[in-house]
PDB file of C-alpha atoms and ligand atoms in Angstrom:
ATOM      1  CA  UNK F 509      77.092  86.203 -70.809  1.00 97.00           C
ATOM      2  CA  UNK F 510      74.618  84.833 -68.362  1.00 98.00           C
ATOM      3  CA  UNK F 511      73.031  81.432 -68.647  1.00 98.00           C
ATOM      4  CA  UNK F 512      70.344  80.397 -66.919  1.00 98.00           C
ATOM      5  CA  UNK F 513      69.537  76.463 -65.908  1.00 98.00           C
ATOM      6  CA  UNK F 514      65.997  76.138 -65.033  1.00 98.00           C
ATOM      7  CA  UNK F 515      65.244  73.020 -62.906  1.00 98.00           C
ATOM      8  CA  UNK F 516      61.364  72.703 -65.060  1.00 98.00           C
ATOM      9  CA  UNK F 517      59.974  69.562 -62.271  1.00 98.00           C
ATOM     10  CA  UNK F 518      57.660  70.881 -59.434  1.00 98.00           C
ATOM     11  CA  UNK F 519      56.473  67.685 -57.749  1.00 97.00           C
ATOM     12  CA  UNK F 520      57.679  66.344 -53.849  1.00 97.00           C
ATOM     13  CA  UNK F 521      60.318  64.425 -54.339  1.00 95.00           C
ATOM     14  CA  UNK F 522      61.398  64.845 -57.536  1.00 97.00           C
ATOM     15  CA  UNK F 523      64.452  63.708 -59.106  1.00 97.00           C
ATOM     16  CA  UNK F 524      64.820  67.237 -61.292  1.00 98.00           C
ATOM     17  CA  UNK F 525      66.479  68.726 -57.954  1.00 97.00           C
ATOM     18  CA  UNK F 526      69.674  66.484 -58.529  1.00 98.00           C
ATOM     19  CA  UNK F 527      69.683  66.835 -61.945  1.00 98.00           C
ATOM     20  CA  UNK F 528      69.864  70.425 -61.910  1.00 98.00           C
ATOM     21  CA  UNK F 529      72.610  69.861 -59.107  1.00 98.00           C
ATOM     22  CA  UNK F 530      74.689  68.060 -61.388  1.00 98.00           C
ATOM     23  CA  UNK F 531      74.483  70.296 -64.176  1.00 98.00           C
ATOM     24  CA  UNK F 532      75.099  73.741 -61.555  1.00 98.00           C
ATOM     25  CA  UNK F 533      77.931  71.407 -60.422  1.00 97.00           C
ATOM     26  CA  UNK F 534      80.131  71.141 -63.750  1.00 97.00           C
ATOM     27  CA  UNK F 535      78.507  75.063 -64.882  1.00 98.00           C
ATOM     28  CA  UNK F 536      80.367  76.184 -62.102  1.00 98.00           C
ATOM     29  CA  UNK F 537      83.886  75.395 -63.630  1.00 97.00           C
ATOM     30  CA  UNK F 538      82.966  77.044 -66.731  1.00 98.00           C
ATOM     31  CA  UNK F 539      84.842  80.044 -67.308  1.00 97.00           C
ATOM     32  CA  UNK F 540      83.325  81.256 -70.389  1.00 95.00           C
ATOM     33  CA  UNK F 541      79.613  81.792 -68.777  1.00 97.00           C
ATOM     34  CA  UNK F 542      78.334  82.751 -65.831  1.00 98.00           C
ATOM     35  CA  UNK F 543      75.723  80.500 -64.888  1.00 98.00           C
ATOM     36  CA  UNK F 544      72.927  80.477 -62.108  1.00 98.00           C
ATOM     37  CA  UNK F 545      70.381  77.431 -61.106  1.00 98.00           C
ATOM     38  CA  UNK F 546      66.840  78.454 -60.973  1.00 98.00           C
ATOM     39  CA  UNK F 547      63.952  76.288 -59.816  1.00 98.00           C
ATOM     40  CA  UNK F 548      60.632  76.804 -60.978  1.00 98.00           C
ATOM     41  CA  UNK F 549      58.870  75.450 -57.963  1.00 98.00           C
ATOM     42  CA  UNK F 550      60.326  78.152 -56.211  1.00 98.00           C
ATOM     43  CA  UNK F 551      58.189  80.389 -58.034  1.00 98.00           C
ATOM     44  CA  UNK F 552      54.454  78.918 -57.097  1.00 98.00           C
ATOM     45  CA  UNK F 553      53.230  79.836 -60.579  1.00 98.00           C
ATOM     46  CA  UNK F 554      49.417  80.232 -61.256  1.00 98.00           C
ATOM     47  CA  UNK F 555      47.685  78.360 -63.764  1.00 98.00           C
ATOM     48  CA  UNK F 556      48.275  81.275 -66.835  1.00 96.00           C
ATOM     49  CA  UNK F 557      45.122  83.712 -66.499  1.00 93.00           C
ATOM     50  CA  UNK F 558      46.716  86.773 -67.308  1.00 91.00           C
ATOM     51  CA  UNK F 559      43.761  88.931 -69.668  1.00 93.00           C
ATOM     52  CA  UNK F 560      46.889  90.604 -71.736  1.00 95.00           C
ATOM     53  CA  UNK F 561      49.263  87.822 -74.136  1.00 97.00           C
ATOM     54  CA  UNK F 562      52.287  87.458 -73.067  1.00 97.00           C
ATOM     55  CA  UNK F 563      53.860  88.881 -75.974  1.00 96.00           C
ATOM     56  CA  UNK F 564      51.658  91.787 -76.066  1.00 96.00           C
ATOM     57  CA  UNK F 565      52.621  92.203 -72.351  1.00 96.00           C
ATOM     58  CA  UNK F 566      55.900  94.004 -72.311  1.00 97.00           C
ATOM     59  CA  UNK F 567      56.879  92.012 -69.271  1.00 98.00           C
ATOM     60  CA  UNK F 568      54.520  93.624 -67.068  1.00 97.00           C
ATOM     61  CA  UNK F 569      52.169  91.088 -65.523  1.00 97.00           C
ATOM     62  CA  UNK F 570      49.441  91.222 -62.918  1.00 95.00           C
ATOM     63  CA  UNK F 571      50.337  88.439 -60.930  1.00 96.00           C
ATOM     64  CA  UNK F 572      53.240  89.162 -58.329  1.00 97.00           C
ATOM     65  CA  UNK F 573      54.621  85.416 -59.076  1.00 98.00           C
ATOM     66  CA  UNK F 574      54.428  85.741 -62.905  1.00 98.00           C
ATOM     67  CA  UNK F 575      56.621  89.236 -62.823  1.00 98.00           C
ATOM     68  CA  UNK F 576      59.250  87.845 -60.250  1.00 98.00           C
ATOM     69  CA  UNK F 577      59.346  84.722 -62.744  1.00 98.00           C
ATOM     70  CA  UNK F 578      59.710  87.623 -65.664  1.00 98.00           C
ATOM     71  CA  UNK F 579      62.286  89.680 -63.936  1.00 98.00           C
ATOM     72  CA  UNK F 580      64.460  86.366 -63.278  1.00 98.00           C
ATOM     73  CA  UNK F 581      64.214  85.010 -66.686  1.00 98.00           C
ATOM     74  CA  UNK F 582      64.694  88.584 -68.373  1.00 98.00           C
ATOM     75  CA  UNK F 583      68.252  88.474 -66.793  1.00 98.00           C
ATOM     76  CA  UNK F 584      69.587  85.431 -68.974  1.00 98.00           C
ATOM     77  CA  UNK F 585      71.235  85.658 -72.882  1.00 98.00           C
ATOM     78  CA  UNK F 586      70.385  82.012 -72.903  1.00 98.00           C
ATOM     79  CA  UNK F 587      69.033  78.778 -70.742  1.00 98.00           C
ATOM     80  CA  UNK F 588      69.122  75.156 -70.379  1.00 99.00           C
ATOM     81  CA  UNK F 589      66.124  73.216 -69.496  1.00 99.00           C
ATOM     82  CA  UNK F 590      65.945  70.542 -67.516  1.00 98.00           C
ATOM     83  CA  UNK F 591      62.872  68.670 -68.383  1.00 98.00           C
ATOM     84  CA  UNK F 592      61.515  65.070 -67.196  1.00 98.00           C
ATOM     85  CA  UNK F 593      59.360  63.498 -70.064  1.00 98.00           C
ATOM     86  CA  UNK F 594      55.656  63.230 -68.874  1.00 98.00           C
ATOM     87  CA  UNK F 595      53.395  61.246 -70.805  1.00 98.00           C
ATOM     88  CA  UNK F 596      55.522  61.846 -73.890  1.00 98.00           C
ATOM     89  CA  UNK F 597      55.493  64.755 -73.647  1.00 98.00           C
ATOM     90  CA  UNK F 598      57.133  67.975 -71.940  1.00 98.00           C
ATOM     91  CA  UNK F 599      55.738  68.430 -67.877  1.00 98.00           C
ATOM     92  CA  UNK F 600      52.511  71.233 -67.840  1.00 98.00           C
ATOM     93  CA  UNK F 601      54.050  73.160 -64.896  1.00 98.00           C
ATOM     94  CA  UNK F 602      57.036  73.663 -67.161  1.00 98.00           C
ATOM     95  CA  UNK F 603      54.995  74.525 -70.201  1.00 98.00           C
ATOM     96  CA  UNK F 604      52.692  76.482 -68.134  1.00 98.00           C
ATOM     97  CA  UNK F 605      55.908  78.585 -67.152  1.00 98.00           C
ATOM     98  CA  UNK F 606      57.209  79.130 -70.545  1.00 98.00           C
ATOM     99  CA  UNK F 607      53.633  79.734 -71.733  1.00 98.00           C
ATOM    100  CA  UNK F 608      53.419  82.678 -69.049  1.00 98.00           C
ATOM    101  CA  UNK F 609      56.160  84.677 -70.433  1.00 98.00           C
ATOM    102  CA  UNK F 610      56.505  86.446 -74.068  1.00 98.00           C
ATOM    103  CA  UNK F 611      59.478  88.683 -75.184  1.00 97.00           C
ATOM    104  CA  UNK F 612      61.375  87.309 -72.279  1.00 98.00           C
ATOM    105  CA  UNK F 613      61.994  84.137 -74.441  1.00 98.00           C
ATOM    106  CA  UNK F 614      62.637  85.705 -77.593  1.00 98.00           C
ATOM    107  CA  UNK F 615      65.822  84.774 -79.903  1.00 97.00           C
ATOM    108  CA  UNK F 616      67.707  83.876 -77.355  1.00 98.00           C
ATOM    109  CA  UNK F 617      69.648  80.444 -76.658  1.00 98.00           C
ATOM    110  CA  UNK F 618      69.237  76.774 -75.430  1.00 98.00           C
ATOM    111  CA  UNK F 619      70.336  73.360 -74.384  1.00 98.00           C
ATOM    112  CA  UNK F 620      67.937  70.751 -73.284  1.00 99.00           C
ATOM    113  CA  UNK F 621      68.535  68.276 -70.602  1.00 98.00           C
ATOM    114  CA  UNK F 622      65.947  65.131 -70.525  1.00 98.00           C
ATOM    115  CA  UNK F 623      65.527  62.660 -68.228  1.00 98.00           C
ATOM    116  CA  UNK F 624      63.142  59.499 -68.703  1.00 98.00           C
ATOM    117  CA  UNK F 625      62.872  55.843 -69.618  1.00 98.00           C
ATOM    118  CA  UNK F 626      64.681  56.929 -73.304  1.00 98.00           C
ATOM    119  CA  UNK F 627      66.370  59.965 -71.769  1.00 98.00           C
ATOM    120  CA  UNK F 628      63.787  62.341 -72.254  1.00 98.00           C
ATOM    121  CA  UNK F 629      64.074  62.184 -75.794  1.00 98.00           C
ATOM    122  CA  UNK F 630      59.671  63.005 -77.049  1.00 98.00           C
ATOM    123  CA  UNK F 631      60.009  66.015 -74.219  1.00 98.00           C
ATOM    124  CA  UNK F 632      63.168  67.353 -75.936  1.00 98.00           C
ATOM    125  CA  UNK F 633      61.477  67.035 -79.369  1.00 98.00           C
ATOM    126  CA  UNK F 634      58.530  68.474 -77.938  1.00 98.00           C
ATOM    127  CA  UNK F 635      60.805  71.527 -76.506  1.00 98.00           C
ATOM    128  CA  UNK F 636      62.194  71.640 -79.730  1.00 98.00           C
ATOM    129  CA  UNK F 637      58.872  72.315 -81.625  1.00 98.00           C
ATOM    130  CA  UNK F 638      57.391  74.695 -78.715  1.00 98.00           C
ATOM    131  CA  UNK F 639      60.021  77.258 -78.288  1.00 98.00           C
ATOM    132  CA  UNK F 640      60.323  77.657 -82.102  1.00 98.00           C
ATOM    133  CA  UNK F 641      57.716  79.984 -81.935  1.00 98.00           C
ATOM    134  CA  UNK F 642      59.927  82.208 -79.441  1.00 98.00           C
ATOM    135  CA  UNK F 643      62.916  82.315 -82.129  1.00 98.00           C
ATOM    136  CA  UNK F 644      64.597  80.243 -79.830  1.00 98.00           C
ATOM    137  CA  UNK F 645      67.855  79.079 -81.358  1.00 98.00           C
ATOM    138  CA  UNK F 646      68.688  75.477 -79.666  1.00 98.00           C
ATOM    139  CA  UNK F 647      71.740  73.036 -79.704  1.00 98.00           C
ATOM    140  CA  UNK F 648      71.736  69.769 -81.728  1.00 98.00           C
ATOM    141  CA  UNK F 649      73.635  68.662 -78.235  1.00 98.00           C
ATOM    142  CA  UNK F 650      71.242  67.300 -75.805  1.00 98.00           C
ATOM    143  CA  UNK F 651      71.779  65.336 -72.631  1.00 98.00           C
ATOM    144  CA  UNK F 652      69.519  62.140 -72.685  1.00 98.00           C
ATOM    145  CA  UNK F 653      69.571  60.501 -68.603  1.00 98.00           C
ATOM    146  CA  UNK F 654      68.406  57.658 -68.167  1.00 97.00           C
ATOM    147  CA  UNK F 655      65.986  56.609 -65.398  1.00 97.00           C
ATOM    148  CA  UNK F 656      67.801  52.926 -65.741  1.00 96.00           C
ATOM    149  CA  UNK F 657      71.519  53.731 -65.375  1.00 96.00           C
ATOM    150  CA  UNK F 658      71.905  57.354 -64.417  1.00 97.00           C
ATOM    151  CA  UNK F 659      70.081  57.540 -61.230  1.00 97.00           C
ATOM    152  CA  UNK F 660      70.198  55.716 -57.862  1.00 96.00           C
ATOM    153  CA  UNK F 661      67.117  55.840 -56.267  1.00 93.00           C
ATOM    154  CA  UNK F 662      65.498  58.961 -57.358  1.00 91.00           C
ATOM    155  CA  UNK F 663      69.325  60.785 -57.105  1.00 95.00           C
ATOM    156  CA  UNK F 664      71.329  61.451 -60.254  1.00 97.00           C
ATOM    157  CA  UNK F 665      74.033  59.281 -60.706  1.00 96.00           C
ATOM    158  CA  UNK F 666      74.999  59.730 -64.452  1.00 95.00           C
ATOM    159  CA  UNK F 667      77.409  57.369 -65.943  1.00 83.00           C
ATOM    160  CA  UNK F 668      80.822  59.069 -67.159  1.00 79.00           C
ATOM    161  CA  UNK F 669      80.312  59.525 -70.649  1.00 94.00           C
ATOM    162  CA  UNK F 670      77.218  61.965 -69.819  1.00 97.00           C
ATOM    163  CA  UNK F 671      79.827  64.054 -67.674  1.00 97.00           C
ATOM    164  CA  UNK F 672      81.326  64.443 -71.277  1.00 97.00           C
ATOM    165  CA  UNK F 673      78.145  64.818 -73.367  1.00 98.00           C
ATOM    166  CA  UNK F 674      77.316  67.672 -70.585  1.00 98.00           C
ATOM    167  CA  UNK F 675      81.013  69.422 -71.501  1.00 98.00           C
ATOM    168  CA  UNK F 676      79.451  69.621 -75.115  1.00 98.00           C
ATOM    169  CA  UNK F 677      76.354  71.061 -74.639  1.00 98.00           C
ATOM    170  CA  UNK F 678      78.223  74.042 -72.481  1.00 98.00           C
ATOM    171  CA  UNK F 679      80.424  73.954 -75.182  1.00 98.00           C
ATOM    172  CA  UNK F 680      77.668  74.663 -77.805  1.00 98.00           C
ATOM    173  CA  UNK F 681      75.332  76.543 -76.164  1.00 98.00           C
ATOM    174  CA  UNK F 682      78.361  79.047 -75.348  1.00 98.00           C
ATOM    175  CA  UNK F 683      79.009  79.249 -78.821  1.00 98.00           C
ATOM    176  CA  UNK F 684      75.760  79.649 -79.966  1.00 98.00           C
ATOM    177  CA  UNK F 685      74.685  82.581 -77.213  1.00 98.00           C
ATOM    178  CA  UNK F 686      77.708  84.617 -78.612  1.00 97.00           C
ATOM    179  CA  UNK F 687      77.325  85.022 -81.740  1.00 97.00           C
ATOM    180  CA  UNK F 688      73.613  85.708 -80.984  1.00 96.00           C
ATOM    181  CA  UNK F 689      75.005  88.515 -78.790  1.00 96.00           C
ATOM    182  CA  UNK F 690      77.744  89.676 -81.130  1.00 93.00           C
ATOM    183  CA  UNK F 691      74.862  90.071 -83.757  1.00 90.00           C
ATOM    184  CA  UNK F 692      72.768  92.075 -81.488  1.00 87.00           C
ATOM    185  CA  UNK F 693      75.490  94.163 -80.671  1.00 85.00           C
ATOM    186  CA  UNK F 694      76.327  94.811 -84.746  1.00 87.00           C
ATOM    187  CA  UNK F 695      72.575  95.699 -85.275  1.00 88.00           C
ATOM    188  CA  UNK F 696      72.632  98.139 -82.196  1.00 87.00           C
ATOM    189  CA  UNK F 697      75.940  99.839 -83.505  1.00 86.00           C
ATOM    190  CA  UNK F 698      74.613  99.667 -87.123  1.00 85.00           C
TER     191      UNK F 698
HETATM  192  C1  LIG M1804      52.798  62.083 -64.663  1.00 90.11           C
HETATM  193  C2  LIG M1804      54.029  61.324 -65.088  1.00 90.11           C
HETATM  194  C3  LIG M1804      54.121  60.861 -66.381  1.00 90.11           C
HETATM  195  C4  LIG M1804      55.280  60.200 -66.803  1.00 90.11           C
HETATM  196  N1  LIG M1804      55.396  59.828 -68.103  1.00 90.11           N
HETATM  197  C5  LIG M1804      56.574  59.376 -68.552  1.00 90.11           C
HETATM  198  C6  LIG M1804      56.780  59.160 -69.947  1.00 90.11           C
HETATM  199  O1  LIG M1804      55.910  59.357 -70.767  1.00 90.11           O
HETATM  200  N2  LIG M1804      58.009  58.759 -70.364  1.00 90.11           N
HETATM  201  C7  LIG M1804      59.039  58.541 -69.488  1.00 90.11           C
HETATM  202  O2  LIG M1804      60.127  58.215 -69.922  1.00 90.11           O
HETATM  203  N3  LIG M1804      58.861  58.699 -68.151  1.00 90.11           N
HETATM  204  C8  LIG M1804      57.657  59.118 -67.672  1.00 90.11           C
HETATM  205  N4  LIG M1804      57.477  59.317 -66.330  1.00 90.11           N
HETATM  206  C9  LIG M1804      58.540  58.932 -65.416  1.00 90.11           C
HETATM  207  C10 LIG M1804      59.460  60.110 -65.177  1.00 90.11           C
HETATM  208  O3  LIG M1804      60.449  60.162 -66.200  1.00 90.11           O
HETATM  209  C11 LIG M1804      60.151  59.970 -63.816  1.00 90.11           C
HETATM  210  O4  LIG M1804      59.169  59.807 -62.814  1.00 90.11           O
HETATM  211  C12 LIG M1804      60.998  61.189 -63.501  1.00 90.11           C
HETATM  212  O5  LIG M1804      61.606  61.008 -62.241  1.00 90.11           O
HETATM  213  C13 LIG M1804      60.125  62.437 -63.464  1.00 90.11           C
HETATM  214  O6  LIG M1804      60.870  63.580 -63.180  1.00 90.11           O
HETATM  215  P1  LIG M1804      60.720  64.335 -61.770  1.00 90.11           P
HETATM  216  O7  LIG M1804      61.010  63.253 -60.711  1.00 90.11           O
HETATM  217  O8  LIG M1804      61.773  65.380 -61.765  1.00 90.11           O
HETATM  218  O9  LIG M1804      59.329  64.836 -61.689  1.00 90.11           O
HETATM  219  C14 LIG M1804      56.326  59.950 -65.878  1.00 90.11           C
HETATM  220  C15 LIG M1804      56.202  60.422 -64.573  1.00 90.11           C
HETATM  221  C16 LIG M1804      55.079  61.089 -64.172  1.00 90.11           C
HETATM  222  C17 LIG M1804      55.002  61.618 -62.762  1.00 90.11           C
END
């Protein structure tokens, strides 16, 4: 099973980089996953333009960036987001690169990982509600950072009970991807 953790902040200097270290840092001592970091600035993503939905697209798109960011997330059974909280609310570049894929998304698994002045918290809610409408099946375990006490100047430093909280969302999320593959693979056999 193949996880993907997608680093969702695009600005200079941001502190999603570290976060998304810190996470790839613990995934990597998983055994039960296999788990790859991808960073969405990586991808220079238009502003969504494409004349065909998403959904209606069968993840061919005109834009060279938009199919590379396709082909990448078409390899995962599930993801976790990292996500800052911007204006209470999830970041635009991030939605923007949800919003530019369809089937890609669909039914599969995922953990959310917020950062902010109350750990991210309205983003995560706001994830929550958003990638209902892909089927999306997500954990009740969240990591909530906190600007305050889990970073040192811009770098993730998280306390040690969010190494812990972090254990449970791999945990879950494990859980929850295999039994969405052991279900597919039922229905394909049926
Ligand atoms: C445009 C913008 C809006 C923000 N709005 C919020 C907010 O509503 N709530 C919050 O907790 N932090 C907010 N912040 C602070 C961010 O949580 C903090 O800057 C964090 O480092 C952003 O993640 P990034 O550095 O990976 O981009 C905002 C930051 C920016 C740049």
């Amino acid at each position: 099973m193949k996880i993907g953790i997608i680093v969702g902040s695009t600005r200079n200097g941001r502190a999603g980089e570290s976060v998304g270290q810190w996470v790839a840092k613990q995934a990597a001592e998983r055994t039960g996953a296999e788990y790859e970091l991808v960073d969405l600035a990586a991808y220079n993503l238009p502003m969504f333009d494409e004349a065909t939905h998403p959904m209606m697209a069968n993840k061919k798109y005109a834009s060279a960036e938009v199919q590379a960011w396709s082909d990448k997330i078409d390899q995962f059974d599930g993801y976790i987001f990292i996500t800052p909280e911007y204006n209470h609310s999830v970041p635009a570049a991030f939605k923007n690169a949800v919003d530019s894929l369809g089937s890609e998304w669909v039914g599969k698994a995922l953990s959310l990982v917020g950062y902010g002045a109350v750990g991210g918290v309205r983003a995560i809610e706001h994830w929550r509600q958003i990638t209902a409408n892909f089927s999306m099946a997500v954990t009740r375990a969240e990591v909530n950072l906190s600007l305050f006490t889990d970073f040192a100047e811009g770098v993730c430093t998280p306390a040690g009970m969010q190494d812990q909280q972090l254990g449970k969302v791999f945990d879950e999320l494990e859980q929850l991807t295999g039994a969405i593959l052991s279900v597919a693979g039922a229905n394909a056999n049926a």
